[in-house]
Amino acid sequence: MAKSKSKSKKVKAAPPKAEADVETTASKDESKGPLDKSKPSPASTPAPNSFETINPPLSEGVLAAIRHYGFNSMTPVQAASIPLFLTNKDVCVQAVTGSGKTLAFLIPMVEMILRRTVLLTKNQVGGLVISPTRELARQTYDVAKELCKFASLPEPLLLVGGGGGHRPVTADLDSFAKKGSDIVIGTPGRIDDILTRYSDLHMNELECLILDEADVLLDMGFEVALTSILSKLPKMRRTGLFSATRSGTSAAGASAKSVKKLMARAGLRNPVMINVAIAAAGKDDSSNDREEEIAPQEQATPSSLTNYYVMSPLDEKLSRLVAFLRQHKDVKVIVFFLTCACVEYYGLVLKELLRSDTYYIETLHGKLNPKRREKSMERFRNGGGDEENEAKPRKAKGSILLCTDVAARGLDVPDIEWTIQFDAPTDPSQYIHRVGRSARAGKFGSSLIFLTPKEDSFIDFLKIRKVPIKEIGSNERCSPSATYIERSKEFQIEPKKKKDDEEPENTENKVEIPNVLVKIRSLILQDRDLLEKGTKAYTSYIRAYKEHQCAFIFRFASLDLGVLATSFSLLRLPKMPELRDKYDKLNFVSAGPEIDIHAIKFKDKIREKARQKRLAAELAAGGKNAKQIKAEQRKAKKAQKEKERRQDAIAKGRNPNKKRGRQAQMYDEWDELAKEERLHKKLRQGKITKEKYRELMYGDKAKDDVDDLLDSDIDC
């Protein structure tokens, strides 16, 4: 069979209107999360680019939904793709993130089902949408559900898998058998499983197939599942491939290659290629010298999005992030991290550091239970509130979502003002998708990426890829112009010395950024969960950093592993191949030898009880590990005694560096024993209370340990 030539159509989007105009002209799509239940706009004469002007015209039910939610005019991608879809054309659409792609394929899908001369039976499916992630599938489902309600169609069926915590396949099929659904939305794995093992869903009358984020479907390894699904679908159907635009020659080439491969597999017949370009708004004259002119037609990000970067040493990044978040208390912010373990660790840390602030913090990553992922997204969308329980007050004004790249593609949460990349992505093309969570559907937004001085070449790399970016202004607390309070002496690192010829800084009106790492170390000493999560985050970060696709910019050899450990507030360096033969050479000072790592407890009493049981069993079994643990405990005990001796010597006015003679030490020991005997006698006679005895005898020891000792003392 001869190859059919595909048509190509390029659409240029107009620059966004002024802020006041954006409020009155509701050219919005699913960015209203999913269909914002705002008041319907008053009826007026159809604008030239309104949905009423589509030919063939849309049904009254679909138009009613559009009017109800205030979508007065189409976005460029909708204006280009909806009429083509409705005239039986296959389409392959690439458009910048947040441009309204979801309605661009859902409206034609609903229309095709409504225009059928023969209605679908209960078990027949008319539209199928395949999304790469559960979150994106659920988001599409929420929009489709509203459209179907106005169009008097059955509620769509959502098919997403993901292991424990999610409802089984049989529950999905029972729901379908009872109600029936004309539209099915889901992830490739779950859809393939149901179509392969069950015969409940009849695809023989399928009108429309949509592959959402088409390039990602192949990149995420769904090729086998997609091939299996496509083999079970009828050939006579309309097919649409939708994906976000990728910037740069290599990224765009890789994306095009993936899409072409999928086009061949999906059997698109003479597809129309639609590529929506972005026209940039006027350039800000106040930008710094590093910012360069980028041609409007080549800009890779929406012109309503302002991209910033900040250069920061590794061990100052977290302090600057906390300062930035405290400055932006009343907005929605997404913070991207490199790994799932980093999200878990910083989730605990930021909840402690921002406890006094009016923030609601959620975490999201690929290793979370599916139900937890859905709940996290729901709470973040609602700003910390509970949509199902209106009586539950929303305590937080601002919301922060800490996540990995699982939230970088397709997810649509309304009114996100800032996207922050605490770590640069391992795949540079993900930068576009990360920042695309803000400034959606013509709204204005901002993004910020933290880079170390050794990673500054990434700025030039982004500009080559047509991403306009500039250094963050001095009005932001995280900017380099803010004064960073030097590392605490607890870290035993010398403060930075100024050059002899350097003039003293004018500290008037300077913003100070306190170092939060000391606070984190104190938190770690109180909760073993932080200790373990911090170590895991550190090791996962190192291994992910080694996998950077831009290894010429993010060079592992240039990564200071000691300062990195300090940035994670580690007490000790973990044993791992990447640190072999480097422990004595790294710029890292561990916690004092008097700190017994094995004595740090979980705050969760159940977890701590289980840990103590495991530790006791390990010590009883002997072996190399048990010997090492005992040696570390003896060393910590000895160091603690030495520390107490020095403190006592200083308190008594003696030289702490001078060792006392053997006879003097014996006298001290006899005095200590006599003191203990006197206190014990007073306790037995009831002359002092347990609390007073504890205070005089044991000082600041943990209460539980002291109670155990007290009980044993009294029994004696």
Short mmCIF file of C-alpha atoms in Angstrom, two decimals, residues 326-659:
data_model
loop_
_atom_site.label_atom_id
_atom_site.label_comp_id
_atom_site.label_asym_id
_atom_site.label_seq_id
_atom_site.Cartn_x
_atom_site.Cartn_y
_atom_site.Cartn_z
CA ARG A 326 7.58 32.49 53.08
CA GLN A 327 7.48 35.53 50.80
CA HIS A 328 4.75 33.98 48.61
CA LYS A 329 2.33 32.74 51.25
CA ASP A 330 -1.04 33.18 49.56
CA VAL A 331 -0.50 31.47 46.20
CA LYS A 332 -0.36 28.00 44.68
CA VAL A 333 3.18 26.77 44.06
CA ILE A 334 4.55 23.56 42.54
CA VAL A 335 8.10 22.54 43.52
CA PHE A 336 9.83 19.88 41.40
CA PHE A 337 12.53 17.61 42.84
CA LEU A 338 14.84 15.11 41.18
CA THR A 339 13.66 11.85 42.82
CA CYS A 340 10.76 10.31 44.75
CA ALA A 341 12.98 9.99 47.85
CA CYS A 342 13.79 13.72 47.70
CA VAL A 343 10.06 14.54 47.59
CA GLU A 344 9.43 12.36 50.66
CA TYR A 345 12.33 13.88 52.62
CA TYR A 346 11.71 17.52 51.77
CA GLY A 347 7.99 16.99 52.35
CA LEU A 348 8.72 16.18 56.01
CA VAL A 349 11.33 18.93 56.31
CA LEU A 350 9.23 21.75 54.82
CA LYS A 351 6.20 20.82 56.92
CA GLU A 352 8.39 21.39 60.00
CA LEU A 353 10.12 24.54 58.73
CA LEU A 354 6.89 26.20 57.52
CA ARG A 355 4.73 24.96 60.38
CA SER A 356 4.03 28.48 61.67
CA ASP A 357 3.09 29.73 58.21
CA THR A 358 -0.27 29.59 56.45
CA TYR A 359 0.68 26.87 53.99
CA TYR A 360 -0.80 23.55 53.00
CA ILE A 361 1.88 21.13 51.74
CA GLU A 362 1.21 18.02 49.65
CA THR A 363 3.56 15.46 48.05
CA LEU A 364 3.15 13.59 44.77
CA HIS A 365 5.42 11.06 43.09
CA GLY A 366 5.26 7.82 41.14
CA LYS A 367 5.83 5.49 44.10
CA LEU A 368 2.82 6.71 46.04
CA ASN A 369 -0.25 4.54 46.43
CA PRO A 370 -2.76 5.51 43.66
CA LYS A 371 -5.39 6.57 46.20
CA ARG A 372 -2.88 8.80 47.96
CA ARG A 373 -1.86 10.33 44.64
CA GLU A 374 -5.47 11.16 43.80
CA LYS A 375 -6.11 12.53 47.29
CA SER A 376 -2.96 14.67 47.14
CA MET A 377 -4.00 16.21 43.83
CA GLU A 378 -7.56 16.81 45.06
CA ARG A 379 -6.37 18.56 48.23
CA PHE A 380 -3.85 20.66 46.31
CA ARG A 381 -6.53 21.75 43.83
CA ASN A 382 -8.80 22.74 46.71
CA GLY A 383 -6.06 24.65 48.51
CA GLY A 384 -5.98 22.22 51.43
CA GLY A 385 -9.75 21.95 51.76
CA ASP A 386 -11.98 18.92 51.50
CA GLU A 387 -14.34 19.22 48.53
CA GLU A 388 -16.59 16.45 49.87
CA ASN A 389 -16.85 18.02 53.30
CA GLU A 390 -17.82 21.68 52.99
CA ALA A 391 -18.03 21.99 56.77
CA LYS A 392 -14.30 21.35 57.04
CA PRO A 393 -12.55 24.76 57.02
CA ARG A 394 -9.60 25.49 54.80
CA LYS A 395 -6.86 26.56 57.16
CA ALA A 396 -4.21 27.40 54.56
CA LYS A 397 -4.27 30.33 52.17
CA GLY A 398 -1.40 29.03 50.06
CA SER A 399 -0.77 25.54 48.73
CA ILE A 400 2.51 23.84 47.88
CA LEU A 401 2.81 20.64 45.84
CA LEU A 402 6.17 18.88 46.09
CA CYS A 403 6.51 16.44 43.21
CA THR A 404 8.64 14.67 40.62
CA ASP A 405 8.13 14.78 36.85
CA VAL A 406 4.99 12.65 37.31
CA ALA A 407 3.19 16.02 37.56
CA ALA A 408 5.07 17.67 34.68
CA ARG A 409 2.87 16.53 31.79
CA GLY A 410 -0.76 17.40 31.18
CA LEU A 411 -1.86 18.02 34.78
CA ASP A 412 -4.07 21.06 34.99
CA VAL A 413 -4.57 22.85 38.30
CA PRO A 414 -6.11 26.34 38.17
CA ASP A 415 -4.31 29.47 39.33
CA ILE A 416 -0.79 28.14 39.85
CA GLU A 417 1.32 31.28 40.07
CA TRP A 418 4.79 29.75 40.45
CA THR A 419 6.50 26.56 39.35
CA ILE A 420 9.84 26.04 41.09
CA GLN A 421 12.47 23.57 39.96
CA PHE A 422 14.59 22.89 43.03
CA ASP A 423 16.56 20.44 40.89
CA ALA A 424 17.01 20.62 37.13
CA PRO A 425 15.37 17.69 35.28
CA THR A 426 17.53 14.81 34.04
CA ASP A 427 15.77 15.14 30.68
CA PRO A 428 16.10 18.79 29.57
CA SER A 429 12.91 18.58 27.50
CA GLN A 430 11.01 18.17 30.79
CA TYR A 431 11.82 21.80 31.63
CA ILE A 432 9.15 22.96 29.17
CA HIS A 433 6.51 20.67 30.65
CA ARG A 434 7.39 21.57 34.24
CA VAL A 435 7.06 25.32 33.69
CA GLY A 436 3.88 24.69 31.68
CA ARG A 437 1.92 23.98 34.87
CA SER A 438 1.68 27.77 35.24
CA ALA A 439 0.44 30.42 32.77
CA ARG A 440 -2.20 28.12 31.30
CA ALA A 441 -4.87 29.23 28.81
CA GLY A 442 -3.66 32.81 28.54
CA LYS A 443 -3.21 33.45 32.25
CA PHE A 444 0.03 34.92 33.54
CA GLY A 445 2.50 32.90 35.59
CA SER A 446 6.15 32.57 36.58
CA SER A 447 8.75 29.85 36.93
CA LEU A 448 12.00 29.65 38.88
CA ILE A 449 14.87 27.18 38.62
CA PHE A 450 17.67 26.78 41.19
CA LEU A 451 21.11 26.17 39.69
CA THR A 452 24.58 25.99 41.19
CA PRO A 453 27.36 28.18 39.74
CA LYS A 454 28.83 25.09 38.04
CA GLU A 455 25.51 24.49 36.26
CA ASP A 456 25.20 27.98 34.77
CA SER A 457 25.66 26.68 31.20
CA PHE A 458 22.09 25.37 31.43
CA ILE A 459 20.87 28.97 30.99
CA ASP A 460 22.59 29.25 27.61
CA PHE A 461 21.31 25.79 26.73
CA LEU A 462 17.71 26.90 27.40
CA LYS A 463 18.13 30.01 25.27
CA ILE A 464 19.42 27.90 22.40
CA ARG A 465 16.18 25.94 22.79
CA LYS A 466 14.19 29.17 22.47
CA VAL A 467 13.28 29.50 26.15
CA PRO A 468 13.48 33.13 27.34
CA ILE A 469 14.87 33.25 30.89
CA LYS A 470 16.43 35.86 33.16
CA GLU A 471 17.92 36.11 36.63
CA ILE A 472 15.40 36.70 39.39
CA GLY A 473 15.02 40.27 40.60
CA SER A 474 16.54 41.62 43.79
CA ASN A 475 13.04 42.12 45.24
CA GLU A 476 12.77 38.34 45.74
CA ARG A 477 14.14 37.01 49.02
CA CYS A 478 15.88 34.07 47.36
CA SER A 479 17.93 36.33 45.06
CA PRO A 480 21.75 36.43 45.35
CA SER A 481 21.47 40.03 46.59
CA ALA A 482 19.91 38.76 49.83
CA THR A 483 22.43 38.24 52.65
CA TYR A 484 22.90 34.60 53.57
CA ILE A 485 23.71 34.06 57.25
CA GLU A 486 26.88 31.96 57.31
CA ARG A 487 26.93 28.36 58.35
CA SER A 488 26.59 27.74 62.05
CA LYS A 489 29.55 26.62 64.13
CA GLU A 490 27.65 23.40 64.72
CA PHE A 491 28.69 22.43 61.19
CA GLN A 492 32.35 23.13 62.11
CA ILE A 493 32.99 24.74 58.74
CA GLU A 494 34.97 27.97 58.59
CA PRO A 495 33.00 31.01 57.40
CA LYS A 496 33.85 32.39 54.01
CA LYS A 497 36.75 34.84 54.21
CA LYS A 498 36.62 38.10 52.31
CA LYS A 499 39.45 39.16 50.06
CA ASP A 500 41.74 41.85 51.47
CA ASP A 501 40.84 44.32 48.74
CA GLU A 502 37.10 43.69 49.02
CA GLU A 503 35.12 46.61 50.37
CA PRO A 504 32.75 45.97 53.29
CA GLU A 505 29.16 45.46 52.20
CA ASN A 506 26.46 47.98 52.99
CA THR A 507 24.07 45.88 55.07
CA GLU A 508 21.37 48.55 55.33
CA ASN A 509 17.96 47.38 54.04
CA LYS A 510 19.46 43.96 53.26
CA VAL A 511 17.25 40.91 53.55
CA GLU A 512 18.81 38.14 55.63
CA ILE A 513 18.24 34.48 54.82
CA PRO A 514 18.71 32.29 57.91
CA ASN A 515 20.45 28.95 57.50
CA VAL A 516 17.82 26.24 58.06
CA LEU A 517 20.25 23.29 57.98
CA VAL A 518 21.07 23.51 61.71
CA LYS A 519 17.36 23.36 62.52
CA ILE A 520 16.99 20.29 60.31
CA ARG A 521 19.86 18.53 62.10
CA SER A 522 18.14 19.11 65.43
CA LEU A 523 14.92 17.69 63.96
CA ILE A 524 16.79 14.62 62.71
CA LEU A 525 18.09 13.94 66.23
CA GLN A 526 14.47 13.82 67.40
CA ASP A 527 13.02 11.56 64.68
CA ARG A 528 14.69 8.60 62.98
CA ASP A 529 12.23 8.87 60.10
CA LEU A 530 13.95 12.07 58.97
CA LEU A 531 17.37 10.45 59.42
CA GLU A 532 16.50 7.50 57.18
CA LYS A 533 14.61 9.52 54.56
CA GLY A 534 17.44 12.06 54.34
CA THR A 535 20.03 9.35 53.72
CA LYS A 536 17.82 7.70 51.10
CA ALA A 537 17.21 11.06 49.38
CA TYR A 538 20.97 11.73 49.27
CA THR A 539 21.81 8.38 47.66
CA SER A 540 18.94 8.63 45.17
CA TYR A 541 19.99 12.17 44.21
CA ILE A 542 23.56 11.05 43.46
CA ARG A 543 22.40 8.16 41.28
CA ALA A 544 19.89 10.33 39.42
CA TYR A 545 22.45 13.08 38.87
CA LYS A 546 24.74 10.56 37.17
CA GLU A 547 21.95 9.88 34.64
CA HIS A 548 21.59 13.49 33.41
CA GLN A 549 21.13 13.55 29.66
CA CYS A 550 23.06 16.85 29.60
CA ALA A 551 26.16 15.35 31.21
CA PHE A 552 28.33 18.05 29.66
CA ILE A 553 26.47 20.62 31.81
CA PHE A 554 25.55 18.55 34.87
CA ARG A 555 28.94 16.88 35.29
CA PHE A 556 29.00 14.31 38.06
CA ALA A 557 32.73 14.88 38.53
CA SER A 558 32.00 18.52 39.43
CA LEU A 559 29.35 17.64 42.03
CA ASP A 560 30.72 18.27 45.53
CA LEU A 561 29.40 15.19 47.33
CA GLY A 562 30.45 16.54 50.74
CA VAL A 563 28.61 19.86 50.38
CA LEU A 564 25.68 17.91 48.94
CA ALA A 565 25.59 15.82 52.13
CA THR A 566 25.63 19.04 54.15
CA SER A 567 22.69 20.33 52.08
CA PHE A 568 20.71 17.23 53.12
CA SER A 569 21.75 17.81 56.79
CA LEU A 570 23.20 14.30 57.05
CA LEU A 571 24.75 13.24 60.36
CA ARG A 572 26.97 10.60 58.74
CA LEU A 573 27.91 9.76 55.16
CA PRO A 574 26.27 6.54 53.91
CA LYS A 575 28.28 3.67 52.49
CA MET A 576 27.87 3.60 48.72
CA PRO A 577 30.10 2.86 45.70
CA GLU A 578 30.15 6.50 44.57
CA LEU A 579 31.83 7.52 47.87
CA ARG A 580 34.39 4.73 47.99
CA ASP A 581 37.91 6.05 48.75
CA LYS A 582 36.50 9.58 49.09
CA TYR A 583 35.30 9.71 52.70
CA ASP A 584 38.41 11.50 54.03
CA LYS A 585 38.63 13.88 51.08
CA LEU A 586 35.08 15.26 51.07
CA ASN A 587 34.18 18.73 52.33
CA PHE A 588 31.84 17.33 54.97
CA VAL A 589 31.97 17.29 58.76
CA SER A 590 29.79 14.64 60.33
CA ALA A 591 27.94 15.01 63.61
CA GLY A 592 30.06 14.71 66.74
CA PRO A 593 31.35 11.24 67.73
CA GLU A 594 29.26 11.43 70.91
CA ILE A 595 26.06 11.06 68.84
CA ASP A 596 24.97 7.42 68.73
CA ILE A 597 23.07 7.01 65.46
CA HIS A 598 21.51 3.76 66.71
CA ALA A 599 20.02 5.57 69.72
CA ILE A 600 17.96 8.00 67.60
CA LYS A 601 14.33 6.94 67.88
CA PHE A 602 11.27 7.11 65.65
CA LYS A 603 8.60 9.50 66.88
CA ASP A 604 6.13 6.82 65.89
CA LYS A 605 6.14 4.48 68.91
CA ILE A 606 4.96 1.46 66.90
CA ARG A 607 7.80 1.83 64.39
CA GLU A 608 10.31 2.38 67.20
CA LYS A 609 9.17 -0.73 69.05
CA ALA A 610 9.58 -2.80 65.87
CA ARG A 611 13.04 -1.29 65.27
CA GLN A 612 14.21 -2.06 68.80
CA LYS A 613 13.03 -5.63 68.37
CA ARG A 614 15.00 -5.97 65.11
CA LEU A 615 18.08 -4.34 66.65
CA ALA A 616 18.01 -6.64 69.68
CA ALA A 617 17.69 -9.69 67.43
CA GLU A 618 20.59 -8.50 65.28
CA LEU A 619 22.84 -7.91 68.29
CA ALA A 620 21.90 -11.29 69.78
CA ALA A 621 22.72 -13.06 66.53
CA GLY A 622 26.26 -11.63 66.51
CA GLY A 623 28.12 -11.40 63.24
CA LYS A 624 30.02 -8.60 61.53
CA ASN A 625 27.18 -6.08 61.57
CA ALA A 626 26.46 -6.64 65.27
CA LYS A 627 30.12 -6.12 66.16
CA GLN A 628 30.17 -2.89 64.20
CA ILE A 629 27.02 -1.60 65.94
CA LYS A 630 28.46 -2.40 69.38
CA ALA A 631 31.76 -0.73 68.49
CA GLU A 632 29.93 2.42 67.35
CA GLN A 633 27.87 2.45 70.54
CA ARG A 634 31.00 2.09 72.73
CA LYS A 635 32.74 4.86 70.78
CA ALA A 636 29.73 7.18 71.16
CA LYS A 637 29.50 6.44 74.89
CA LYS A 638 33.19 7.15 75.38
CA ALA A 639 32.98 10.39 73.37
CA GLN A 640 29.94 11.48 75.39
CA LYS A 641 31.79 10.89 78.66
CA GLU A 642 34.75 12.88 77.39
CA LYS A 643 32.45 15.71 76.33
CA GLU A 644 30.84 15.77 79.78
CA ARG A 645 34.29 15.73 81.45
CA ARG A 646 35.40 18.74 79.45
CA GLN A 647 32.18 20.62 80.19
CA ASP A 648 32.58 19.83 83.90
CA ALA A 649 36.20 21.01 83.87
CA ILE A 650 35.22 24.29 82.23
CA ALA A 651 32.41 24.77 84.76
CA LYS A 652 34.87 24.26 87.65
CA GLY A 653 37.47 26.58 86.14
CA ARG A 654 39.96 23.85 85.26
CA ASN A 655 41.88 23.40 82.02
CA PRO A 656 39.73 20.94 79.96
CA ASN A 657 42.77 19.77 77.97
CA LYS A 658 44.71 18.71 81.08
CA LYS A 659 44.10 15.11 82.13
#
